XYZ file of C-alpha atoms in Angstrom:
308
model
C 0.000 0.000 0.000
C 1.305 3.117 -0.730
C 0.747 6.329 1.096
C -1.150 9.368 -0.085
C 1.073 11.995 -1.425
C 0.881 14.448 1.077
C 2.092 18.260 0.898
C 4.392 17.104 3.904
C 5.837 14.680 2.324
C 6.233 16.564 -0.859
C 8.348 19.226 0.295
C 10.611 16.416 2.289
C 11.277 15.046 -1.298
C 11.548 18.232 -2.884
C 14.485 19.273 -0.056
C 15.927 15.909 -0.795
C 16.533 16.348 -4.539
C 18.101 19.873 -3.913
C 20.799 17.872 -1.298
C 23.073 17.482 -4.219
C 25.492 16.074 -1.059
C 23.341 13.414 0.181
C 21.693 10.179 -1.612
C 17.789 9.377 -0.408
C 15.928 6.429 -0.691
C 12.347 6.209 -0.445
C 9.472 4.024 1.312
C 6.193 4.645 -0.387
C 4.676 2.205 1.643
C 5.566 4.906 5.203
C 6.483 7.656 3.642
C 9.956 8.051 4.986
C 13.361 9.522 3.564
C 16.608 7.134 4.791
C 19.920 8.340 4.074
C 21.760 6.091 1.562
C 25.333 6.864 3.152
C 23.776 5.213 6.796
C 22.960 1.783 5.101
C 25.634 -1.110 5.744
C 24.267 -3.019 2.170
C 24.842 -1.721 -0.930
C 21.730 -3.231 -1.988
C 18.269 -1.047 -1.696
C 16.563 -2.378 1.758
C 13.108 -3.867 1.368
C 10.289 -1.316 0.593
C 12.649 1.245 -0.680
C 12.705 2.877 -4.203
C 15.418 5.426 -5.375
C 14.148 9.177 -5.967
C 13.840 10.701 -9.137
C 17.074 11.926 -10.758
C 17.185 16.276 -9.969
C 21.002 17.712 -10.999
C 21.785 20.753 -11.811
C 20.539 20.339 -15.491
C 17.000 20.493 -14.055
C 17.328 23.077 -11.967
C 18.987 25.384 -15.054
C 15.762 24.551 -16.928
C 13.293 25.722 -13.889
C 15.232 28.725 -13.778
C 15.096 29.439 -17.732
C 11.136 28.711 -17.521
C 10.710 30.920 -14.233
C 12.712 33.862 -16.212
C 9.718 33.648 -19.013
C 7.032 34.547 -16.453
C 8.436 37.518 -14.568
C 6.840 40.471 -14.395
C 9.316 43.072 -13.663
C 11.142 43.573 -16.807
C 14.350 44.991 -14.977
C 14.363 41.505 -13.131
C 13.643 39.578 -16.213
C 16.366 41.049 -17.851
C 18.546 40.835 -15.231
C 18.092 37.113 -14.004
C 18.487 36.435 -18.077
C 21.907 37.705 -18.116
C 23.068 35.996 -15.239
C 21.908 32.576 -16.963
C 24.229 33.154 -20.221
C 26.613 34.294 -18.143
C 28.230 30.853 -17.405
C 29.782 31.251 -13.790
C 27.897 31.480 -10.323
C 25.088 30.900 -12.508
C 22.620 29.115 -9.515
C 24.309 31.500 -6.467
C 24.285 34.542 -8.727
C 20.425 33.780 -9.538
C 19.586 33.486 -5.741
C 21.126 36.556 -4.769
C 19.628 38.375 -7.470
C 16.336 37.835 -6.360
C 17.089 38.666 -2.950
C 17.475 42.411 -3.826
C 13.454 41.852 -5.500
C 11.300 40.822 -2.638
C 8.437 40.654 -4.563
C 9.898 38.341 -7.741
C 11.868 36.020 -5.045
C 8.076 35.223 -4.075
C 7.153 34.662 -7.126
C 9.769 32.123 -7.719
C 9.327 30.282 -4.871
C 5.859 29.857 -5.370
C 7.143 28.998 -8.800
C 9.568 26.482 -7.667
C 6.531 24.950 -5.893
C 4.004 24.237 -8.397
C 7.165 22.715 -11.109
C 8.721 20.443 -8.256
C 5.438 19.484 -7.128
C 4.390 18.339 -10.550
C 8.177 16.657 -11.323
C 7.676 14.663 -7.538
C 3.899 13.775 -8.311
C 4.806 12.380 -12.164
C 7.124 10.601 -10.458
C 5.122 9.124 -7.913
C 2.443 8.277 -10.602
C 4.967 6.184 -12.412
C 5.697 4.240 -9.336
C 1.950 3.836 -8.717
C 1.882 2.071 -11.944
C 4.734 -0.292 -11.114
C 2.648 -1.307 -8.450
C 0.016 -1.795 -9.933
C -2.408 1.237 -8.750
C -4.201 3.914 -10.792
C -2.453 6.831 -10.946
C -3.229 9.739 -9.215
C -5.400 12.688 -11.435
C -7.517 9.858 -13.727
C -10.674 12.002 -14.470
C -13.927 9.813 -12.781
C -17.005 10.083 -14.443
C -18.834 12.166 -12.563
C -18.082 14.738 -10.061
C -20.113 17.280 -10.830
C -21.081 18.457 -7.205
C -17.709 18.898 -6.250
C -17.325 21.424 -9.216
C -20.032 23.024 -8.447
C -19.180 23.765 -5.018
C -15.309 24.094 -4.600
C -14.335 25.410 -8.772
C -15.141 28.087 -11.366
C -15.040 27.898 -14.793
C -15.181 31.075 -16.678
C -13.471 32.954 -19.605
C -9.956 34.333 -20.016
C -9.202 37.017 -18.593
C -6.046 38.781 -19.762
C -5.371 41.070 -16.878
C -6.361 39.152 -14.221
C -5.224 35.329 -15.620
C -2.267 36.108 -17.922
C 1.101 35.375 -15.815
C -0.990 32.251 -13.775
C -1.628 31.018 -17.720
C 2.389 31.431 -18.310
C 3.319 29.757 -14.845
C 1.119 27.002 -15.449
C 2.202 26.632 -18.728
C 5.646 26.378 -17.553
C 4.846 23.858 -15.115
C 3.113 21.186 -18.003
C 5.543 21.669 -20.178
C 8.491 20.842 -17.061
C 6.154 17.263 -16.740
C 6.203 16.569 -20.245
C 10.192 17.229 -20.212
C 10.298 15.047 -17.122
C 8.145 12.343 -18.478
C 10.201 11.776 -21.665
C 13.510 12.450 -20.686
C 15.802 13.937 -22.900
C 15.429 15.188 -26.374
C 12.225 13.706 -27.154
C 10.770 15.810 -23.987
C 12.891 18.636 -25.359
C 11.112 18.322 -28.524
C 7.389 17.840 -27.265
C 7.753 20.729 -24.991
C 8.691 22.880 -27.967
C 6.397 21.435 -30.276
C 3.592 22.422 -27.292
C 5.020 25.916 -27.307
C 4.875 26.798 -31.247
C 1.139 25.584 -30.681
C 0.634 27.761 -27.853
C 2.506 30.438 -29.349
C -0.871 30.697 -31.620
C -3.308 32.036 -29.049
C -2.548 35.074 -29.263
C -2.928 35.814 -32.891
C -6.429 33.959 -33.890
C -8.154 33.520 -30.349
C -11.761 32.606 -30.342
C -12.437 31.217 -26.745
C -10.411 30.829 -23.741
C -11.775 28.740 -20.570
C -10.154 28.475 -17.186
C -10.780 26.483 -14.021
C -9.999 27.840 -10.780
C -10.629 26.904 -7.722
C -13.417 29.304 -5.201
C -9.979 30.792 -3.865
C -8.622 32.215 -6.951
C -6.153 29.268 -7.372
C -5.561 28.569 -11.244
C -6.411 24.976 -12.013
C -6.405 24.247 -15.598
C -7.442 25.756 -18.997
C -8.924 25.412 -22.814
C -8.444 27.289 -25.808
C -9.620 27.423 -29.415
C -7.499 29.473 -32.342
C -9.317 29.624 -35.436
C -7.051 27.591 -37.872
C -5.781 28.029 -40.639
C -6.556 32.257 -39.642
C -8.920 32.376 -42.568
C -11.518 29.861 -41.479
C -14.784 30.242 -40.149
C -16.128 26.655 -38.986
C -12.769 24.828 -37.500
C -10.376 25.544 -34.783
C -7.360 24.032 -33.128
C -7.377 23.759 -29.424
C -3.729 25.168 -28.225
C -4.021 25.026 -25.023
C -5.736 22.315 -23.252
C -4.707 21.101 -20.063
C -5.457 20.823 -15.614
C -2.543 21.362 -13.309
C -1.406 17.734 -11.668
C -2.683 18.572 -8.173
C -6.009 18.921 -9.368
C -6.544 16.036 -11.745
C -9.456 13.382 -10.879
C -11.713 15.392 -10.345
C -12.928 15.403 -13.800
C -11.871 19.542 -14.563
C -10.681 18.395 -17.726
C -14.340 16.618 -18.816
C -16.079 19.857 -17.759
C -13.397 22.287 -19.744
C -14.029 20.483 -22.783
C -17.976 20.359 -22.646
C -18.107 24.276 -21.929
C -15.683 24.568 -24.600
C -17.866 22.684 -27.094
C -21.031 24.236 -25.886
C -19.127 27.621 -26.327
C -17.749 27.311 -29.552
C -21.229 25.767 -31.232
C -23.082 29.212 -30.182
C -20.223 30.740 -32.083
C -20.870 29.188 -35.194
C -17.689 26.475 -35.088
C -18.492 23.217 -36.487
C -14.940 21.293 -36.322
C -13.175 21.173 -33.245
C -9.052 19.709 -33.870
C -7.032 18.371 -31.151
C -3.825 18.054 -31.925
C -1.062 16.199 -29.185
C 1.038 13.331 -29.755
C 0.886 12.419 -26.079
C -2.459 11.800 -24.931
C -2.739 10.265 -21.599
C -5.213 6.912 -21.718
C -7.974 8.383 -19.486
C -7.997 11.668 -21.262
C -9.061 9.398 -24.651
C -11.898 7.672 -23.004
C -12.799 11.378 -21.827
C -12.515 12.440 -25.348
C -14.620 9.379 -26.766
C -17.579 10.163 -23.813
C -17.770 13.704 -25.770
C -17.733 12.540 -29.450
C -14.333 13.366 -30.283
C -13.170 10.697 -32.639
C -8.959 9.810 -33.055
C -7.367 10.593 -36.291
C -3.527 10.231 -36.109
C -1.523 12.164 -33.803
C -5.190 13.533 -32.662
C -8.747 13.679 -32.262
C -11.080 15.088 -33.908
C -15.074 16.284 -32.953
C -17.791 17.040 -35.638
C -20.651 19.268 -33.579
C -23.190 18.146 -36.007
C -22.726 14.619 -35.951
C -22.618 14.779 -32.428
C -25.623 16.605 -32.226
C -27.519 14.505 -34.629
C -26.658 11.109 -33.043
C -27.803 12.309 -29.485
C -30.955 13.970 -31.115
C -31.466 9.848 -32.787
């Protein structure tokens, strides 16, 4: 049995990656950190698991994403140059922030939501090993629960714009640290030039958040190609890891399709060569049919096979 992944335990893991001088194993069954360096066997003791790999590398690439949302552009420009800058890079980045109370909050609240993601993919994985669903697979119905503790409204650009960016950040930092390497290099990117469309050809923006303000998850819809009237491409369409299973992602999409019918849209095109396996039966419940690397929803065929 493992235990639930607690915020406590969370931040224990998170302060044992950033040990760079000290090796931790895991028990998922207690929830307890051991010290590698105390053990007499070289061997992993019974009920213990290694933690997921966190060097310097990562860190360099939370730092790069962080850089993208801050707001102060003397900051921005400042932490920037300290990250080409090829010496002292980490300690120079710290101090930096020290002399800009306001974006060293930001960063560590940052540095929360991308190590909390990088720990909880992690912990899904090992869930799976086991045997167990993973945590954030959308049930089918939990309507009351969004009724009562989440809003879903549209975009806002003033009020939603750098929690968009920082939770952008943060799915694109799981999708580097679920395919290691160049291929999560690559997705990310490939994720960005999509996103990098929203601004140009916009015709609906959702968000989630919870009754406290707290951004959960989003949908949006470019017309594409620009010169369309009937089809668009959703760019943006994911829910932050902490607040999967509770089916955010289900009610996203069926706003989004309500939304876009009243405007006239007839073809809906989602577009992502990693689509996780509850997501497609999500999909399938709505009409959305898969075509390649995507899926695919006609409105009127939907329509006309609910209405028979």
């Amino acid at each position: 049995m493992m235990v639930i992944l607690s915020r406590e335990i969370i931040h224990q893991i998170m302060f044992a990656l950033e040990d760079q001088g000290t090796s931790y194993l895991f028990n998922p069954s207690s929830g307890t950190l051991e010290d590698k360096a105390k053990l007499t066997d070289d061997s992993l003791p019974q009920g213990y698991v290694e933690l997921p790999q966190w060097g310097p590398a990562n860190g360099f690439r939370m730092m790069e994403r962080f850089v993208t949302v801050v707001r102060n552009p003397q900051l921005q420009q400042e932490l920037r140059s300290i990250l080409f800058s090829g010496k002292g890079v980490f300690k120079n980045f710290k101090s930096c922030l020290k002399s800009h109370p306001q974006g060293e909050k930001q960063w560590y609240t940052f540095r929360e939501e991308e190590m909390t993601g990088y720990i909880t993919q992690w912990y899904n994985q090992l869930r799976e090993i086991y045997g167990l669903e993973q945590l954030g697979e959308e049930p089918e119905d939990n309507e009351e629960l969004l009724q009562d503790d989440f809003i879903f409204r549209e975009y806002e650009a003033i009020r939603d714009e750098e929690k968009l960016m920082r939770a952008a950040n943060s799915f694109m930092a799981e999708r580097e640290a679920q395919w290691p390497g160049e291929i999560g290099l690559a997705l990310s990117r490939l994720w960005q030039e999509q996103e990098a469309k929203r601004k140009e050809d916009m015709i609906l923006s959702l968000v989630a958040e919870t009754i406290e303000g707290d951004f959960s998850g989003c949908v949006e819809a470019v017309l594409y190609p620009s010169y369309v009237k009937e089809t668009v491409l959703l760019t943006s369409f994911f829910v932050l890891e902490q607040y999967r299973g509770l089916g955010i992602g289900k009610k996203l999409l069926e706003q989004c399709v309500v939304q876009l019918e009243e405007k006239g849209i007839r073809w809906i095109i989602l577009a992502d060569l990693v689509i996780p396996v509850f997501l497609q039966a999500c999909l399938a419940r709505i009409g959305f049919v898969s075509s390649g690397g995507g899926y695919i929803l006609d409105i009127h065929k939907k329509n006309s096979l609910h209405e028979s």
